[in-house]
């Protein structure tokens, strides 16, 4: 049976993450090796020519699953019929820019894109926001799309999740595949909290295996939380291939499910679980099945974790209040 292609819209398609992402989507790694895709690339007018170049390269790969590529600079057209939307393009912070300026500049991108998704995307649309500040950009887009179920808007903390697994594996000598049930809580920012108290390494409690609270507080957490800045310092540009990889992982897991006994981390609209105020887009431990996710419930949160979750959530509440004041939500 021939399957109908899935429409995948990627914004910021001509950027560095876009370049690392599009070929993997077209090769079947986003949705599955048997799922044909049509790509819809959304750029701003200045990015159109470079996006056309990337589209030429995609053609030149003759990917069996790629059933079409269209390029747009109009969000209404770009999101027409989209089943999956990866919102990568964002306004980066530039010198002298205050946080309010950054939120306001991104509001100018994510509010119209949310509205375009509301008005033009397919009924089963799933949205992943990668562009920073990812959680609050997702909130802005979600608020502009009242006809789309709020839970379809998610923000990326999978890169943080993968970074934490890698750091934990290096510390303990375990294989990354032995590490399960790690959680990123809160914001995709330096306040995020990578939690190993419920994580397992080859079936044993990770915090007990590590047994080193000093390493946890002074090395592990800051290394994971500040990894983005360390990459910028080393590369002279923000993470791109690892960010694209995490975007692939996020959507693949959302669509295809978490493995039995494991969970992942996603920035999602809070339902009030774990004392996180309802509505803000915060990272939680989630399981996924049949294209839906659920927050893992009933985890015991110790004092060490509580203080750190609360600090990151407080930052998200501040960001929400700031965009509310700016009239963006
Ligand atoms: P980049 O500057 O290389 O590319 C961004 C692209 O977006 C550019 O081509 C630009 O023309 C385009 N763009 C800007 N406004 C747009 C709009 N309104 N519609 C469509 N396209 C638009 O940046 P990059 O390295 O690809 O990073 C993209 C974003 O991802 C940044 O905000 C970065 O901070 C963020 N990021 C997030 C994570 C995460 O873990 N959540 C990780 C890495 C990077
Ligand atoms: C990352 O985590 O690598 C990025 O979010 C860093 C950034 O500021 O773009």
Short mmCIF file of C-alpha atoms and ligand atoms in Angstrom, two decimals:
data_model
loop_
_atom_site.label_atom_id
_atom_site.label_comp_id
_atom_site.label_asym_id
_atom_site.label_seq_id
_atom_site.Cartn_x
_atom_site.Cartn_y
_atom_site.Cartn_z
CA UNK A 1 0.00 0.00 0.00
CA UNK A 2 1.35 3.47 -0.83
CA UNK A 3 1.27 5.76 2.18
CA UNK A 4 0.27 9.40 1.92
CA UNK A 5 3.34 11.56 2.49
CA UNK A 6 3.57 13.40 5.80
CA UNK A 7 3.99 17.18 5.41
CA UNK A 8 6.88 18.45 7.49
CA UNK A 9 7.38 22.21 7.74
CA UNK A 10 10.81 23.41 8.85
CA UNK A 11 11.37 27.08 9.65
CA UNK A 12 14.85 28.56 9.51
CA UNK A 13 15.53 25.99 6.81
CA UNK A 14 18.58 27.86 5.50
CA UNK A 15 20.26 28.08 8.90
CA UNK A 16 22.87 25.79 10.35
CA UNK A 17 20.44 23.53 12.23
CA UNK A 18 18.24 23.42 9.13
CA UNK A 19 21.18 22.17 7.08
CA UNK A 20 21.91 19.42 9.60
CA UNK A 21 18.23 18.48 9.91
CA UNK A 22 16.68 18.38 6.48
CA UNK A 23 18.72 15.53 5.03
CA UNK A 24 17.94 13.35 8.02
CA UNK A 25 14.23 14.06 7.75
CA UNK A 26 14.32 13.26 4.03
CA UNK A 27 16.15 10.00 4.67
CA UNK A 28 13.39 8.76 6.99
CA UNK A 29 15.01 9.28 10.38
CA UNK A 30 12.35 11.66 11.70
CA UNK A 31 9.26 9.52 11.22
CA UNK A 32 10.41 6.09 10.14
CA UNK A 33 12.04 4.23 7.29
CA UNK A 34 8.66 3.50 5.66
CA UNK A 35 7.12 6.98 5.92
CA UNK A 36 7.27 9.23 2.84
CA UNK A 37 7.62 12.94 3.52
CA UNK A 38 7.04 16.24 1.77
CA UNK A 39 9.23 19.08 3.00
CA UNK A 40 7.95 22.63 3.31
CA UNK A 41 10.82 25.01 3.98
CA UNK A 42 9.94 28.34 5.55
CA UNK A 43 12.46 31.18 5.49
CA UNK A 44 12.55 34.95 5.50
CA UNK A 45 13.12 36.60 2.11
CA UNK A 46 16.89 36.96 2.75
CA UNK A 47 17.13 33.19 3.39
CA UNK A 48 15.22 32.07 0.29
CA UNK A 49 18.21 31.73 -2.03
CA UNK A 50 20.20 29.61 0.42
CA UNK A 51 17.10 27.48 1.05
CA UNK A 52 16.84 26.93 -2.69
CA UNK A 53 20.45 25.72 -2.67
CA UNK A 54 19.68 23.26 0.12
CA UNK A 55 16.63 22.06 -1.82
CA UNK A 56 18.87 21.44 -4.85
CA UNK A 57 21.14 19.31 -2.67
CA UNK A 58 18.16 17.41 -1.29
CA UNK A 59 17.10 16.67 -4.89
CA UNK A 60 20.61 15.45 -5.59
CA UNK A 61 20.35 12.82 -2.87
CA UNK A 62 17.44 11.10 -4.69
CA UNK A 63 16.01 10.10 -1.30
CA UNK A 64 13.39 7.38 -1.93
CA UNK A 65 11.08 8.76 0.80
CA UNK A 66 11.21 12.42 -0.26
CA UNK A 67 8.09 13.18 -2.27
CA UNK A 68 8.43 16.95 -2.69
CA UNK A 69 10.12 20.14 -1.51
CA UNK A 70 8.49 23.57 -1.49
CA UNK A 71 10.01 26.80 -0.24
CA UNK A 72 8.07 29.71 1.21
CA UNK A 73 8.59 33.07 2.84
CA UNK A 74 4.93 33.33 3.87
CA UNK A 75 4.01 31.43 7.07
CA UNK A 76 0.40 30.89 5.94
CA UNK A 77 1.63 29.02 2.88
CA UNK A 78 4.50 27.35 4.72
CA UNK A 79 2.23 25.70 7.31
CA UNK A 80 -0.54 24.74 4.85
CA UNK A 81 -1.41 21.11 5.55
CA UNK A 82 1.55 20.63 7.91
CA UNK A 83 1.43 17.46 10.02
CA UNK A 84 4.72 18.17 11.77
CA UNK A 85 6.25 21.62 12.26
CA UNK A 86 9.79 22.20 13.42
CA UNK A 87 10.15 25.85 14.41
CA UNK A 88 13.89 26.40 14.23
CA UNK A 89 14.23 29.94 12.86
CA UNK A 90 14.42 32.55 15.62
CA UNK A 91 15.93 35.92 16.35
CA UNK A 92 19.25 35.40 18.13
CA UNK A 93 20.34 37.66 20.96
CA UNK A 94 22.71 40.30 19.65
CA UNK A 95 25.00 42.67 21.48
CA UNK A 96 23.27 45.14 23.75
CA UNK A 97 19.92 43.36 23.49
CA UNK A 98 17.97 43.09 26.73
CA UNK A 99 15.86 40.03 27.47
CA UNK A 100 12.68 42.03 26.86
CA UNK A 101 13.97 43.01 23.39
CA UNK A 102 14.75 39.37 22.63
CA UNK A 103 11.30 38.18 23.73
CA UNK A 104 9.66 40.95 21.78
CA UNK A 105 11.67 40.21 18.59
CA UNK A 106 10.79 36.52 18.87
CA UNK A 107 7.16 37.36 19.56
CA UNK A 108 7.18 38.96 16.11
CA UNK A 109 8.11 35.56 14.68
CA UNK A 110 6.28 33.02 16.85
CA UNK A 111 2.94 34.81 17.20
CA UNK A 112 2.25 34.98 13.45
CA UNK A 113 3.61 31.46 13.02
CA UNK A 114 1.27 30.18 15.76
CA UNK A 115 -1.65 31.89 14.03
CA UNK A 116 -0.63 30.43 10.67
CA UNK A 117 -0.46 26.95 12.25
CA UNK A 118 -3.90 27.55 13.77
CA UNK A 119 -5.40 28.54 10.44
CA UNK A 120 -3.58 26.30 7.97
CA UNK A 121 -1.97 23.22 9.52
CA UNK A 122 -3.50 19.73 9.38
CA UNK A 123 -5.72 18.61 12.27
CA UNK A 124 -3.05 16.26 13.60
CA UNK A 125 -0.29 18.92 13.68
CA UNK A 126 2.57 18.35 16.11
CA UNK A 127 4.86 21.30 16.80
CA UNK A 128 8.41 21.30 18.13
CA UNK A 129 10.00 24.65 18.94
CA UNK A 130 13.80 24.66 18.76
CA UNK A 131 14.46 28.39 18.30
CA UNK A 132 15.44 30.10 21.54
CA UNK A 133 14.14 30.99 24.04
CA UNK A 134 12.45 27.73 23.06
CA UNK A 135 10.00 27.23 25.95
CA UNK A 136 8.61 30.75 25.83
CA UNK A 137 8.59 30.89 22.03
CA UNK A 138 6.49 27.71 22.17
CA UNK A 139 4.15 29.40 24.65
CA UNK A 140 3.75 32.41 22.32
CA UNK A 141 2.98 30.17 19.33
CA UNK A 142 0.59 28.04 21.36
CA UNK A 143 -1.31 31.05 22.67
CA UNK A 144 -1.79 32.25 19.08
CA UNK A 145 -3.34 28.91 18.09
CA UNK A 146 -6.50 28.55 20.19
CA UNK A 147 -8.04 25.95 17.85
CA UNK A 148 -5.10 23.56 18.18
CA UNK A 149 -4.96 21.42 21.34
CA UNK A 150 -2.34 23.08 23.58
CA UNK A 151 -0.45 19.82 24.12
CA UNK A 152 0.59 19.75 20.45
CA UNK A 153 3.04 22.60 21.16
CA UNK A 154 6.31 21.37 22.61
CA UNK A 155 9.78 22.81 23.20
CA UNK A 156 13.08 21.03 22.83
CA UNK A 157 14.97 19.86 25.91
CA UNK A 158 16.05 16.60 24.28
CA UNK A 159 19.48 18.02 23.56
CA UNK A 160 19.91 18.65 27.29
CA UNK A 161 18.61 15.13 27.97
CA UNK A 162 21.13 13.61 25.56
CA UNK A 163 23.94 15.75 26.96
CA UNK A 164 23.12 14.57 30.48
CA UNK A 165 23.13 10.90 29.43
CA UNK A 166 26.49 11.35 27.78
CA UNK A 167 28.02 13.07 30.83
CA UNK A 168 26.66 10.41 33.16
CA UNK A 169 27.99 7.62 30.94
CA UNK A 170 31.44 9.24 30.90
CA UNK A 171 31.47 9.59 34.70
CA UNK A 172 30.39 6.02 35.44
CA UNK A 173 31.97 4.17 32.54
CA UNK A 174 28.53 2.91 31.53
CA UNK A 175 27.33 2.65 27.96
CA UNK A 176 24.82 5.38 26.99
CA UNK A 177 22.32 2.62 26.20
CA UNK A 178 22.45 1.46 29.84
CA UNK A 179 21.12 4.82 31.07
CA UNK A 180 17.36 5.16 31.44
CA UNK A 181 14.81 7.43 33.10
CA UNK A 182 16.88 10.58 33.17
CA UNK A 183 14.87 13.80 33.44
CA UNK A 184 15.41 17.39 32.42
CA UNK A 185 13.10 19.68 34.39
CA UNK A 186 12.25 23.30 33.63
CA UNK A 187 13.62 25.68 31.04
CA UNK A 188 16.06 25.11 28.16
CA UNK A 189 18.44 27.57 29.76
CA UNK A 190 21.21 27.61 32.33
CA UNK A 191 18.60 27.12 35.09
CA UNK A 192 17.48 23.72 33.76
CA UNK A 193 17.74 20.80 36.16
CA UNK A 194 19.09 17.46 34.94
CA UNK A 195 17.80 14.94 37.52
CA UNK A 196 19.55 11.60 38.06
CA UNK A 197 17.72 10.61 41.27
CA UNK A 198 15.23 8.49 39.33
CA UNK A 199 17.63 7.55 36.57
CA UNK A 200 18.99 4.03 36.25
CA UNK A 201 22.32 2.76 35.05
CA UNK A 202 22.06 -0.88 33.98
CA UNK A 203 19.10 -1.23 36.35
CA UNK A 204 20.75 0.40 39.40
CA UNK A 205 19.80 3.81 40.78
CA UNK A 206 22.09 6.35 39.08
CA UNK A 207 22.47 8.64 42.12
CA UNK A 208 23.56 5.64 44.21
CA UNK A 209 25.99 4.48 41.53
CA UNK A 210 27.50 7.97 41.33
CA UNK A 211 27.36 8.48 45.09
CA UNK A 212 29.00 11.91 44.84
CA UNK A 213 26.73 14.86 45.59
CA UNK A 214 29.59 17.31 45.10
CA UNK A 215 30.16 16.07 41.53
CA UNK A 216 26.43 16.28 40.94
CA UNK A 217 26.09 19.86 42.18
CA UNK A 218 29.41 21.32 41.03
CA UNK A 219 30.24 19.41 37.86
CA UNK A 220 27.37 17.45 36.32
CA UNK A 221 24.54 19.98 36.59
CA UNK A 222 26.55 23.04 35.44
CA UNK A 223 28.26 21.07 32.65
CA UNK A 224 24.91 20.01 31.20
CA UNK A 225 23.21 23.35 31.81
CA UNK A 226 26.03 25.42 30.32
CA UNK A 227 26.95 23.06 27.49
CA UNK A 228 25.31 25.28 24.88
CA UNK A 229 27.54 28.20 25.89
CA UNK A 230 30.62 25.93 25.95
CA UNK A 231 29.88 24.83 22.37
CA UNK A 232 29.49 28.44 21.25
CA UNK A 233 32.82 29.27 22.90
CA UNK A 234 34.58 26.33 21.23
CA UNK A 235 32.96 26.41 17.78
CA UNK A 236 32.27 30.10 17.43
CA UNK A 237 28.71 29.10 16.58
CA UNK A 238 25.91 27.45 18.52
CA UNK A 239 25.34 23.71 18.44
CA UNK A 240 23.88 22.60 15.14
CA UNK A 241 24.29 18.88 14.35
CA UNK A 242 23.61 17.85 17.96
CA UNK A 243 20.58 20.17 18.06
CA UNK A 244 19.29 18.70 14.80
CA UNK A 245 19.90 15.21 16.19
CA UNK A 246 17.88 16.06 19.29
CA UNK A 247 15.03 17.44 17.17
CA UNK A 248 14.96 14.16 15.24
CA UNK A 249 14.96 12.21 18.53
CA UNK A 250 12.19 14.37 20.03
CA UNK A 251 9.75 13.94 17.15
CA UNK A 252 10.69 10.30 16.52
CA UNK A 253 10.00 9.43 20.16
CA UNK A 254 6.76 11.46 20.22
CA UNK A 255 5.46 9.69 17.13
CA UNK A 256 6.88 6.21 17.68
CA UNK A 257 6.84 5.84 21.48
CA UNK A 258 9.27 5.46 24.37
CA UNK A 259 10.80 2.07 25.09
CA UNK A 260 9.26 -0.01 27.88
CA UNK A 261 10.72 1.00 31.24
CA UNK A 262 12.19 4.25 29.94
CA UNK A 263 11.07 7.83 29.50
CA UNK A 264 12.30 11.00 27.83
CA UNK A 265 12.27 14.76 28.49
CA UNK A 266 10.05 17.19 26.59
CA UNK A 267 9.08 20.81 27.14
CA UNK A 268 5.28 20.66 27.30
CA UNK A 269 2.40 22.78 28.61
CA UNK A 270 2.19 22.03 32.32
CA UNK A 271 -1.00 20.49 33.67
CA UNK A 272 0.08 21.50 37.18
CA UNK A 273 1.98 18.26 37.86
CA UNK A 274 4.85 18.49 40.36
CA UNK A 275 3.75 21.98 41.38
CA UNK A 276 4.65 23.51 38.01
CA UNK A 277 2.09 26.26 37.28
CA UNK A 278 -0.44 25.19 34.69
CA UNK A 279 0.11 26.49 31.17
CA UNK A 280 3.81 27.31 31.20
CA UNK A 281 5.91 25.18 28.86
CA UNK A 282 8.30 23.34 31.11
CA UNK A 283 10.35 20.18 30.69
CA UNK A 284 9.00 17.01 32.33
CA UNK A 285 9.68 13.30 32.27
CA UNK A 286 7.25 11.85 29.74
CA UNK A 287 6.36 8.54 28.21
CA UNK A 288 4.96 8.46 24.69
CA UNK A 289 2.68 6.04 22.89
CA UNK A 290 0.62 6.21 19.68
CA UNK A 291 1.64 9.82 19.03
CA UNK A 292 0.64 11.04 22.51
CA UNK A 293 2.68 11.78 25.61
CA UNK A 294 1.96 11.55 29.32
CA UNK A 295 3.85 13.04 32.25
CA UNK A 296 5.42 10.35 34.44
CA UNK A 297 3.55 10.67 37.74
CA UNK A 298 4.34 9.81 41.33
CA UNK A 299 8.08 10.53 41.41
CA UNK A 300 9.39 11.40 44.82
CA UNK A 301 11.09 14.81 44.58
CA UNK A 302 13.77 15.30 47.22
CA UNK A 303 14.82 18.67 48.63
CA UNK A 304 17.88 18.91 46.37
CA UNK A 305 15.70 18.47 43.29
CA UNK A 306 12.79 20.58 44.56
CA UNK A 307 14.92 23.73 44.95
CA UNK A 308 16.37 23.35 41.47
CA UNK A 309 13.07 22.59 39.74
CA UNK A 310 11.50 25.58 41.50
CA UNK A 311 14.31 27.91 40.38
CA UNK A 312 13.96 26.95 36.71
CA UNK A 313 10.18 27.12 36.86
CA UNK A 314 10.41 30.58 38.47
CA UNK A 315 12.42 31.72 35.44
CA UNK A 316 9.72 30.37 33.12
CA UNK A 317 7.04 32.17 35.10
CA UNK A 318 9.05 35.40 34.74
CA UNK A 319 9.35 34.87 30.98
CA UNK A 320 5.61 34.17 30.76
CA UNK A 321 4.84 37.35 32.69
CA UNK A 322 7.18 39.35 30.45
CA UNK A 323 5.55 38.15 27.22
CA UNK A 324 2.13 38.70 28.77
CA UNK A 325 3.10 42.29 29.52
CA UNK A 326 4.29 42.68 25.94
CA UNK A 327 0.85 41.52 24.77
CA UNK A 328 2.33 38.43 23.10
CA UNK A 329 0.10 35.92 24.86
P1 LIG B 1 20.95 30.24 12.20
O1 LIG B 1 21.08 31.70 12.47
O2 LIG B 1 22.04 29.50 11.52
O3 LIG B 1 19.64 30.00 11.32
C1 LIG B 1 18.42 30.57 11.62
C2 LIG B 1 17.64 30.67 10.34
O4 LIG B 1 16.33 31.10 10.66
C3 LIG B 1 18.21 31.69 9.34
O5 LIG B 1 18.37 31.08 8.08
C4 LIG B 1 17.15 32.77 9.30
O6 LIG B 1 17.03 33.40 8.01
C5 LIG B 1 15.89 31.98 9.66
N1 LIG B 1 14.78 32.78 10.17
C6 LIG B 1 14.82 33.87 10.98
N2 LIG B 1 13.58 34.32 11.19
C7 LIG B 1 12.73 33.50 10.53
C8 LIG B 1 11.32 33.47 10.35
N3 LIG B 1 10.54 34.41 10.90
N4 LIG B 1 10.79 32.49 9.61
C9 LIG B 1 11.57 31.56 9.03
N5 LIG B 1 12.92 31.54 9.15
C10 LIG B 1 13.49 32.50 9.88
O7 LIG B 1 20.56 29.58 13.61
P2 LIG B 1 20.67 28.05 14.03
O8 LIG B 1 22.04 27.78 14.52
O9 LIG B 1 20.09 27.19 12.97
O10 LIG B 1 19.76 28.05 15.34
C11 LIG B 1 18.38 28.30 15.27
C12 LIG B 1 17.79 28.48 16.65
O11 LIG B 1 17.89 27.29 17.41
C13 LIG B 1 18.47 29.56 17.50
O12 LIG B 1 17.47 30.29 18.17
C14 LIG B 1 19.28 28.76 18.50
O13 LIG B 1 19.52 29.48 19.68
C15 LIG B 1 18.34 27.61 18.73
N6 LIG B 1 18.91 26.40 19.35
C16 LIG B 1 18.13 25.73 20.23
C17 LIG B 1 18.60 24.57 20.83
C18 LIG B 1 17.74 23.80 21.81
O14 LIG B 1 18.26 22.84 22.39
N7 LIG B 1 16.49 24.12 22.04
C19 LIG B 1 19.87 24.12 20.53
C20 LIG B 1 20.64 24.82 19.61
C21 LIG B 1 20.16 25.97 19.01
C1 LIG B 2 22.28 25.00 23.01
O1 LIG B 2 21.79 24.51 24.04
O2 LIG B 2 23.25 24.49 22.41
C2 LIG B 2 21.71 26.29 22.48
O3 LIG B 2 20.44 26.51 22.99
C3 LIG B 2 22.64 27.42 22.79
C4 LIG B 2 22.19 28.73 22.19
O4 LIG B 2 22.22 29.72 22.94
O5 LIG B 2 21.82 28.78 21.00
#
